[in-house]
């Protein structure tokens, strides 16, 4: 079966984001960018499904600036077969991305869309669910285990306080969580080979999707710094405070 | 304005996170709650007693048995016409269903809201809490998930909402089937999602001494974490590490024992609701972020703490 | 760690390191020999991630390499407008005449990391294949000739065993390999030994530069202002001083260099740098601002006398790996770039003329260029400071450079290696450094935090003691662990002085290489960790 794996280019997870002095957002210019770590896990899972013979072709797609091509090359170095870059000026919101992905799903006809559960920049945790809603497909979010069998997919999900397993009819959307796998390195030979894999660029406008934002960012600030609280003199006092004042035990 | 809140529930009780969402919804208008499930009459009765709710809608059908998002989103879509806002707690269920509903309604949802500044203006953390964004929604309907820790839960008792059956949509999609659930009750909770985290640092002195934390973690239902110094010293394995290069946690209670509080560690736990520090060095930077600090030798404090907790229990 | 079944790829030229010299070499090569295949490796996660410099740069080399750099949008946006040279006492300062070589008219204050990112884009446009995130970890040699490098394995566990995501390194084979690793390159060190490249030249002498990037209130920002200080807080025998440049959008680059031939084992370059910020001459610039980033890097200060043989069978040393920094100018970017360009010219000729083993013409080209002339004139300044102290060195330099115009008939030498001059702990006066205030001055760990440094945790420690037993008898017993002070990243630590044991927090390492240089018995060996590890300096650094 064919897999579609959307990937996003975000500020590298090792880089501390810095709020711009004018509070209009977070500084992204000249900051190291990488593939969203959750998307890396999705790519890895797709490659493993291909290695097992379950998947036949992996198409990666990214919506964003021209530099997202680097992210797609990385995905291809990990084992994806080809890539589609949907070029868009400003980073579209999850709803717009979901609509773009719906258009690509209609074109590519994948049986499964595998994607990260959220991007570590906007932390929205929405695009997968929204794509599933738009397509009317079943969704298995926060997956920590995926087993394919025939026309159904068994997905173990990380839920509050434990795990839940569901069976999804294909086609379906699966969003992946941290514990699903440990992604492989894009090795240097594979990065070199990925330069020769096909990468198609299309304009977001060409898909006939309205990408106008629905949310207006009024300001972005650093969270208030934590202040020192009080010193307690004894364990008994501490436990009393935690129980009666903070009410956390 | 009327607000609909999806009430998450487990074991016959409405979740605390849902009551936080009710509290948040109270800032927006009159609040209705939705209880969906299979055989949830008792849950609905309990929900009616939550303060701040004027009405509880009940969708009692097998299709809603396991909060699968596909039928639940369809239900919410059919009910949403009467509401300006639809809220859900930012729980596994809320985060699963609300964006799906948003797509059905052609709305851009706002996730993990930590403050409500107006009917269309909300504050939410981005970049794992490194920044707070204030956004204004231009959608006609506003769909939000609410971060529980940011709102004190509405009291579970004292409310007098009416309970009525929700009209169910004729067609409920079922592309997914529930197979099984495996809830880790007896085991220690997972570090990244635990309500309470007890962490040890280099001050623990050895890997064996970490066993002093275990009974305390047990009585608090806590996960055990560690600072990088403790991991580097070989006291505990890598996956215990809380901090910049380890896990980022934001529990309700974070107990830092023998941790000096290097910024790399603080980066991983500073969003905790309550931070307690136990350290023999009164100058340790951890005290600068701790809500409650106790200067003392952890080897005397820990047994005392355990005894005190046992008393409480 | 030559893994099994490594893949190999052939290039005409492989460049090790994506700094100014490596990038200039790659660009020049493609200009001269467009058909040549050129591959450039960079151990940082991206080009610029490991680049740390002041930096005020002279455009001479850039003008020659890319004459239309302005039209092409090179990020040289803040022209130097004002030079200040101060000599400091603890509370006072006096302006010194700016030495002629330190006049910056026509120069630009830049983020060198940003310049390198731009150069990399130019190189890629010309067809250079650039691979950041991969460290050249091993020399490949056949029949006495270097035939390329191999990247390190990825996914080797802390215990040295391959983990589940192990990816073997790759051999990058080339007719010629250019080593542009910057100061104290780990492969260059091996090459110098293997081919005896340092025979007959002075030992290299080094400095450690520590830098902070600040954003200050707009009303106090004076773009183009350049200030240097000498004197306090260093004693008169210790070479060093600070820089402070106003550039970009309300940015200030503040940094401090200490000559690594300092003698007092109690000296902590990091704390010197911090306490200097309390001096009014520095404080007034930074107060009310916000520190954005932090980093550190060693630099070569030996100059002409310390330049090793530059060619060997199969390759060349370029940039600060060879030691082309002009100390009195405190600039090395233009010389590094020039050396890269000359290397490219030598290699292009060699590629055309039958690919002889050693592209010897490089040395001749260097000696005939302005680069050599510049270094020759500057050659006596740094050793004079070592001999005559801070003020004496300053006066000597004035005589040498102003009166004699660098044509003194003598050459002062560097008699010692930096590590050999450290005095034992009981012979040196301890230094009491003030506590950081968290606003203007900071501790090491919160500083390293701002360098965005990370290393994959599960990998072998890349800093090794050749003889672990020697740490106790030498480093601790005689010098009281100087590494825990000179390391600007808190890598080395003695948690309990009552039961002294060295802890190596390799994960904090910002790849400055100071430990490899200054360990009293050169017992610490810095090797390249897994590619992509180390600092992630943002644009602005």
Coordinates of C-alpha atoms in Angstrom, one line a residue, chain C residues 73-406:
Chain C
X73 CA 23.5 40.3 -0.5
X74 CA 26.5 39.2 1.6
X75 CA 25.6 39.9 5.2
X76 CA 28.2 42.6 5.8
X77 CA 25.8 45.3 7.0
X78 CA 27.5 47.3 9.8
X79 CA 30.5 49.3 8.6
X80 CA 33.0 50.1 11.4
X81 CA 32.6 53.7 12.4
X82 CA 34.6 54.3 15.6
X83 CA 37.7 52.6 17.2
X84 CA 38.4 52.8 20.9
X85 CA 41.3 51.2 22.6
X86 CA 41.2 51.3 26.4
X87 CA 43.6 50.3 29.1
X88 CA 41.8 49.3 32.3
X89 CA 42.5 49.4 35.9
X90 CA 40.0 48.0 38.3
X91 CA 37.8 51.1 38.4
X92 CA 39.4 53.4 35.8
X93 CA 40.3 53.4 32.2
X94 CA 42.5 55.4 29.9
X95 CA 42.2 55.6 26.1
X96 CA 45.3 54.4 24.3
X97 CA 46.1 55.5 20.8
X98 CA 44.6 52.9 18.5
X99 CA 47.5 51.0 16.9
X100 CA 47.6 51.5 13.1
X101 CA 46.9 47.8 12.4
X102 CA 43.8 48.1 14.5
X103 CA 42.2 50.9 12.5
X104 CA 39.0 49.5 11.1
X105 CA 38.0 52.0 8.5
X106 CA 36.5 50.1 5.7
X107 CA 35.9 47.0 7.7
X108 CA 32.6 45.5 8.8
X109 CA 31.2 44.1 12.0
X110 CA 29.5 40.8 11.2
X111 CA 28.2 37.6 12.6
X112 CA 30.8 35.3 11.1
X113 CA 28.3 32.4 11.4
X114 CA 26.0 34.3 9.2
X115 CA 28.8 35.1 6.7
X116 CA 29.6 31.4 6.5
X117 CA 26.0 30.5 5.9
X118 CA 26.0 33.0 3.0
X119 CA 29.3 31.7 1.7
X120 CA 27.9 28.1 1.8
X121 CA 24.9 29.2 -0.3
X122 CA 27.3 30.7 -2.8
X123 CA 29.3 27.5 -2.8
X124 CA 26.3 25.3 -3.3
X125 CA 25.2 27.4 -6.2
X126 CA 28.5 26.6 -7.8
X127 CA 27.9 22.9 -7.3
X128 CA 29.9 22.2 -4.1
X129 CA 28.3 19.4 -2.2
X130 CA 28.0 20.4 1.4
X131 CA 27.2 17.9 4.2
X132 CA 26.7 19.4 7.6
X133 CA 26.2 17.1 10.6
X134 CA 29.0 14.8 9.6
X135 CA 32.4 14.9 11.3
X136 CA 35.5 13.7 9.6
X137 CA 36.8 11.4 12.2
X138 CA 39.5 9.4 10.5
X139 CA 42.3 10.0 8.0
X140 CA 42.5 7.6 5.0
X141 CA 46.0 6.9 3.9
X142 CA 47.4 4.7 1.2
X143 CA 51.0 4.4 0.2
X144 CA 52.1 7.3 2.2
X145 CA 49.4 9.6 0.8
X146 CA 46.3 10.9 2.3
X147 CA 43.4 9.8 0.1
X148 CA 40.5 11.3 2.0
X149 CA 38.7 11.0 5.3
X150 CA 36.1 8.8 6.8
X151 CA 33.1 10.2 8.7
X152 CA 32.5 8.7 12.2
X153 CA 30.0 6.0 12.8
X154 CA 26.6 7.1 14.0
X155 CA 24.8 5.3 16.7
X156 CA 27.7 3.8 18.6
X157 CA 26.6 3.4 22.3
X158 CA 28.4 4.8 25.3
X159 CA 29.9 1.4 25.8
X160 CA 31.5 1.5 22.3
X161 CA 29.1 -1.1 20.9
X162 CA 26.8 -0.4 17.9
X163 CA 23.3 0.4 18.9
X164 CA 20.0 -0.4 17.1
X165 CA 20.3 2.7 14.8
X166 CA 23.9 2.3 14.1
X167 CA 25.0 3.8 10.8
X168 CA 28.6 3.1 9.7
X169 CA 30.7 6.0 8.7
X170 CA 31.5 6.7 5.0
X171 CA 34.8 7.1 3.2
X172 CA 35.1 10.2 1.2
X173 CA 38.0 9.7 -1.0
X174 CA 39.7 12.4 -3.0
X175 CA 42.8 13.3 -5.0
X176 CA 43.3 16.2 -2.5
X177 CA 41.9 16.8 0.9
X178 CA 41.9 20.3 2.4
X179 CA 41.9 20.5 6.1
X180 CA 40.1 23.5 7.3
X181 CA 39.2 22.4 10.8
X182 CA 40.0 25.7 12.5
X183 CA 42.3 26.1 15.4
X184 CA 43.7 22.8 16.8
X185 CA 42.0 20.5 14.3
X186 CA 41.8 17.0 15.5
X187 CA 42.8 15.5 12.2
X188 CA 45.4 18.2 11.5
X189 CA 47.0 17.3 14.8
X190 CA 47.4 13.7 13.5
X191 CA 48.7 15.0 10.2
X192 CA 51.3 17.2 11.8
X193 CA 52.6 14.2 13.7
X194 CA 52.4 11.8 10.8
X195 CA 54.2 14.0 8.3
X196 CA 56.3 16.0 10.8
X197 CA 54.8 19.2 9.6
X198 CA 55.9 21.1 12.7
X199 CA 59.6 20.3 12.3
X200 CA 61.7 23.5 12.4
X201 CA 58.9 25.9 13.4
X202 CA 58.0 27.5 16.7
X203 CA 55.4 25.7 18.8
X204 CA 52.0 27.0 18.2
X205 CA 50.6 29.3 20.9
X206 CA 47.0 29.8 21.4
X207 CA 44.3 32.0 22.9
X208 CA 40.9 31.2 24.2
X209 CA 38.1 33.4 23.0
X210 CA 34.8 33.5 25.0
X211 CA 31.9 35.4 23.6
X212 CA 28.5 36.6 24.5
X213 CA 25.9 38.1 22.2
X214 CA 23.7 40.8 23.7
X215 CA 20.6 42.7 22.6
X216 CA 20.6 46.2 24.2
X217 CA 18.1 49.0 24.3
X218 CA 17.9 50.8 21.0
X219 CA 18.7 54.2 22.5
X220 CA 22.1 53.0 23.6
X221 CA 23.0 51.2 20.4
X222 CA 25.8 52.7 18.4
X223 CA 26.2 50.6 15.3
X224 CA 29.7 50.5 14.1
X225 CA 31.3 51.2 17.5
X226 CA 34.4 49.1 18.2
X227 CA 36.0 49.0 21.6
X228 CA 38.9 46.9 22.8
X229 CA 40.4 46.8 26.2
X230 CA 43.7 45.6 27.8
X231 CA 44.8 45.5 31.4
X232 CA 42.4 44.7 34.2
X233 CA 41.3 42.0 35.1
X234 CA 44.4 40.2 33.8
X235 CA 47.7 40.7 35.5
X236 CA 50.5 42.3 33.6
X237 CA 52.0 38.9 32.6
X238 CA 48.9 37.5 31.1
X239 CA 48.1 38.3 27.5
X240 CA 44.5 39.1 26.7
X241 CA 41.7 41.6 26.5
X242 CA 38.2 42.2 25.6
X243 CA 36.2 43.3 22.5
X244 CA 32.9 44.9 22.3
X245 CA 31.2 45.6 19.0
X246 CA 27.8 47.3 18.3
X247 CA 26.3 45.8 15.2
X248 CA 23.1 44.6 13.5
X249 CA 19.7 45.2 15.1
X250 CA 20.6 46.4 18.6
X251 CA 23.2 43.6 19.0
X252 CA 26.4 43.8 20.8
X253 CA 29.2 41.2 20.5
X254 CA 31.1 41.1 23.8
X255 CA 34.1 38.8 24.2
X256 CA 37.3 38.2 25.9
X257 CA 40.5 36.5 24.8
X258 CA 43.1 35.0 27.2
X259 CA 46.5 33.8 25.9
X260 CA 46.7 30.2 26.8
X261 CA 50.3 30.7 27.9
X262 CA 48.9 32.1 31.2
X263 CA 50.8 30.7 34.1
X264 CA 48.4 30.9 37.1
X265 CA 46.6 27.6 37.4
X266 CA 43.9 29.4 39.4
X267 CA 43.0 31.6 36.5
X268 CA 39.5 31.0 35.0
X269 CA 39.1 32.6 31.6
X270 CA 35.3 32.4 32.0
X271 CA 35.3 34.2 35.3
X272 CA 37.7 36.8 34.0
X273 CA 35.3 37.5 31.2
X274 CA 32.4 37.7 33.5
X275 CA 34.0 40.0 36.1
X276 CA 35.2 42.4 33.4
X277 CA 31.6 43.1 32.7
X278 CA 31.4 44.8 36.0
X279 CA 33.9 47.5 34.8
X280 CA 32.1 50.7 33.9
X281 CA 33.8 50.6 30.5
X282 CA 31.9 47.5 29.6
X283 CA 28.9 47.7 32.0
X284 CA 27.6 50.8 30.5
X285 CA 27.2 49.1 27.1
X286 CA 25.4 46.0 28.3
X287 CA 23.4 47.1 31.3
X288 CA 19.7 46.8 30.7
X289 CA 20.3 44.4 27.8
X290 CA 19.6 40.8 27.4
X291 CA 22.2 38.1 26.8
X292 CA 21.1 36.0 23.8
X293 CA 23.9 33.6 23.2
X294 CA 27.2 32.3 24.5
X295 CA 30.2 30.3 23.1
X296 CA 33.9 29.8 23.1
X297 CA 36.7 28.8 20.7
X298 CA 40.4 28.6 20.9
X299 CA 42.4 30.5 18.3
X300 CA 46.0 30.2 17.0
X301 CA 48.2 33.1 18.0
X302 CA 51.6 31.9 17.0
X303 CA 51.6 33.7 13.7
X304 CA 54.3 33.3 11.1
X305 CA 56.9 31.7 13.3
X306 CA 54.4 28.9 14.1
X307 CA 53.0 28.2 10.7
X308 CA 53.8 24.5 9.9
X309 CA 54.6 22.9 6.6
X310 CA 51.4 23.5 4.7
X311 CA 51.4 20.6 2.2
X312 CA 51.8 16.9 2.5
X313 CA 51.1 14.0 0.1
X314 CA 47.4 14.2 -0.7
X315 CA 46.5 17.5 0.9
X316 CA 46.9 20.9 2.5
X317 CA 46.4 22.7 5.8
X318 CA 44.4 26.0 5.4
X319 CA 42.9 28.7 7.6
X320 CA 43.4 28.7 11.4
X321 CA 44.3 25.0 11.3
X322 CA 47.5 26.3 9.8
X323 CA 47.5 29.3 12.1
X324 CA 47.1 32.3 9.7
X325 CA 45.5 34.6 12.3
X326 CA 46.9 38.1 12.4
X327 CA 47.2 38.7 16.1
X328 CA 47.8 42.5 16.3
X329 CA 44.9 43.0 13.9
X330 CA 42.9 40.5 15.9
X331 CA 41.6 39.2 12.6
X332 CA 41.9 35.9 10.9
X333 CA 38.9 35.7 8.6
X334 CA 40.5 37.5 5.6
X335 CA 43.7 35.5 6.0
X336 CA 41.8 32.3 6.4
X337 CA 39.8 32.9 3.3
X338 CA 42.9 34.0 1.4
X339 CA 44.7 30.8 2.4
X340 CA 41.8 28.8 1.2
X341 CA 41.7 30.6 -2.1
X342 CA 45.4 30.0 -2.6
X343 CA 45.0 26.4 -1.8
X344 CA 42.3 26.1 -4.3
X345 CA 44.6 27.7 -6.9
X346 CA 47.3 25.2 -6.1
X347 CA 44.9 22.3 -6.2
X348 CA 43.3 23.4 -9.4
X349 CA 46.7 23.5 -11.0
X350 CA 47.6 20.1 -9.6
X351 CA 44.3 18.6 -10.9
X352 CA 45.2 19.8 -14.3
X353 CA 48.8 18.7 -14.3
X354 CA 48.6 15.0 -13.6
X355 CA 47.6 15.1 -10.0
X356 CA 51.0 14.9 -8.3
X357 CA 50.8 13.6 -4.7
X358 CA 51.7 16.9 -3.1
X359 CA 50.2 20.2 -4.3
X360 CA 53.4 21.9 -3.3
X361 CA 52.8 25.2 -5.1
X362 CA 50.5 26.2 -2.2
X363 CA 53.5 27.1 0.0
X364 CA 55.0 29.2 -2.8
X365 CA 51.7 30.9 -3.5
X366 CA 51.3 31.7 0.2
X367 CA 54.8 33.2 0.5
X368 CA 54.2 35.4 -2.5
X369 CA 50.8 36.7 -1.3
X370 CA 49.8 39.7 0.8
X371 CA 48.8 37.1 3.4
X372 CA 52.5 36.3 4.1
X373 CA 53.5 39.9 4.0
X374 CA 50.9 40.8 6.6
X375 CA 51.9 38.0 8.9
X376 CA 55.6 38.8 8.5
X377 CA 55.0 42.4 9.6
X378 CA 52.9 41.3 12.5
X379 CA 55.2 38.5 13.6
X380 CA 56.9 40.1 16.6
X381 CA 53.9 41.5 18.4
X382 CA 52.5 38.5 20.2
X383 CA 55.9 37.2 21.4
X384 CA 56.6 40.7 22.6
X385 CA 53.6 40.5 24.9
X386 CA 54.8 37.2 26.2
X387 CA 58.2 38.7 27.0
X388 CA 57.5 42.2 28.1
X389 CA 54.0 41.9 29.6
X390 CA 50.9 43.9 28.7
X391 CA 52.2 47.4 28.6
X392 CA 55.7 46.5 27.6
X393 CA 54.2 44.5 24.8
X394 CA 52.1 47.4 23.8
X395 CA 55.1 49.7 23.7
X396 CA 57.2 47.2 21.8
X397 CA 54.5 46.7 19.3
X398 CA 54.2 50.4 18.7
X399 CA 57.9 50.6 18.0
X400 CA 57.9 47.5 15.8
X401 CA 54.8 48.3 13.8
X402 CA 54.9 52.1 13.7
X403 CA 58.5 52.9 13.6
X404 CA 59.9 49.9 11.9
X405 CA 56.7 49.1 10.0
X406 CA 57.0 45.5 10.7

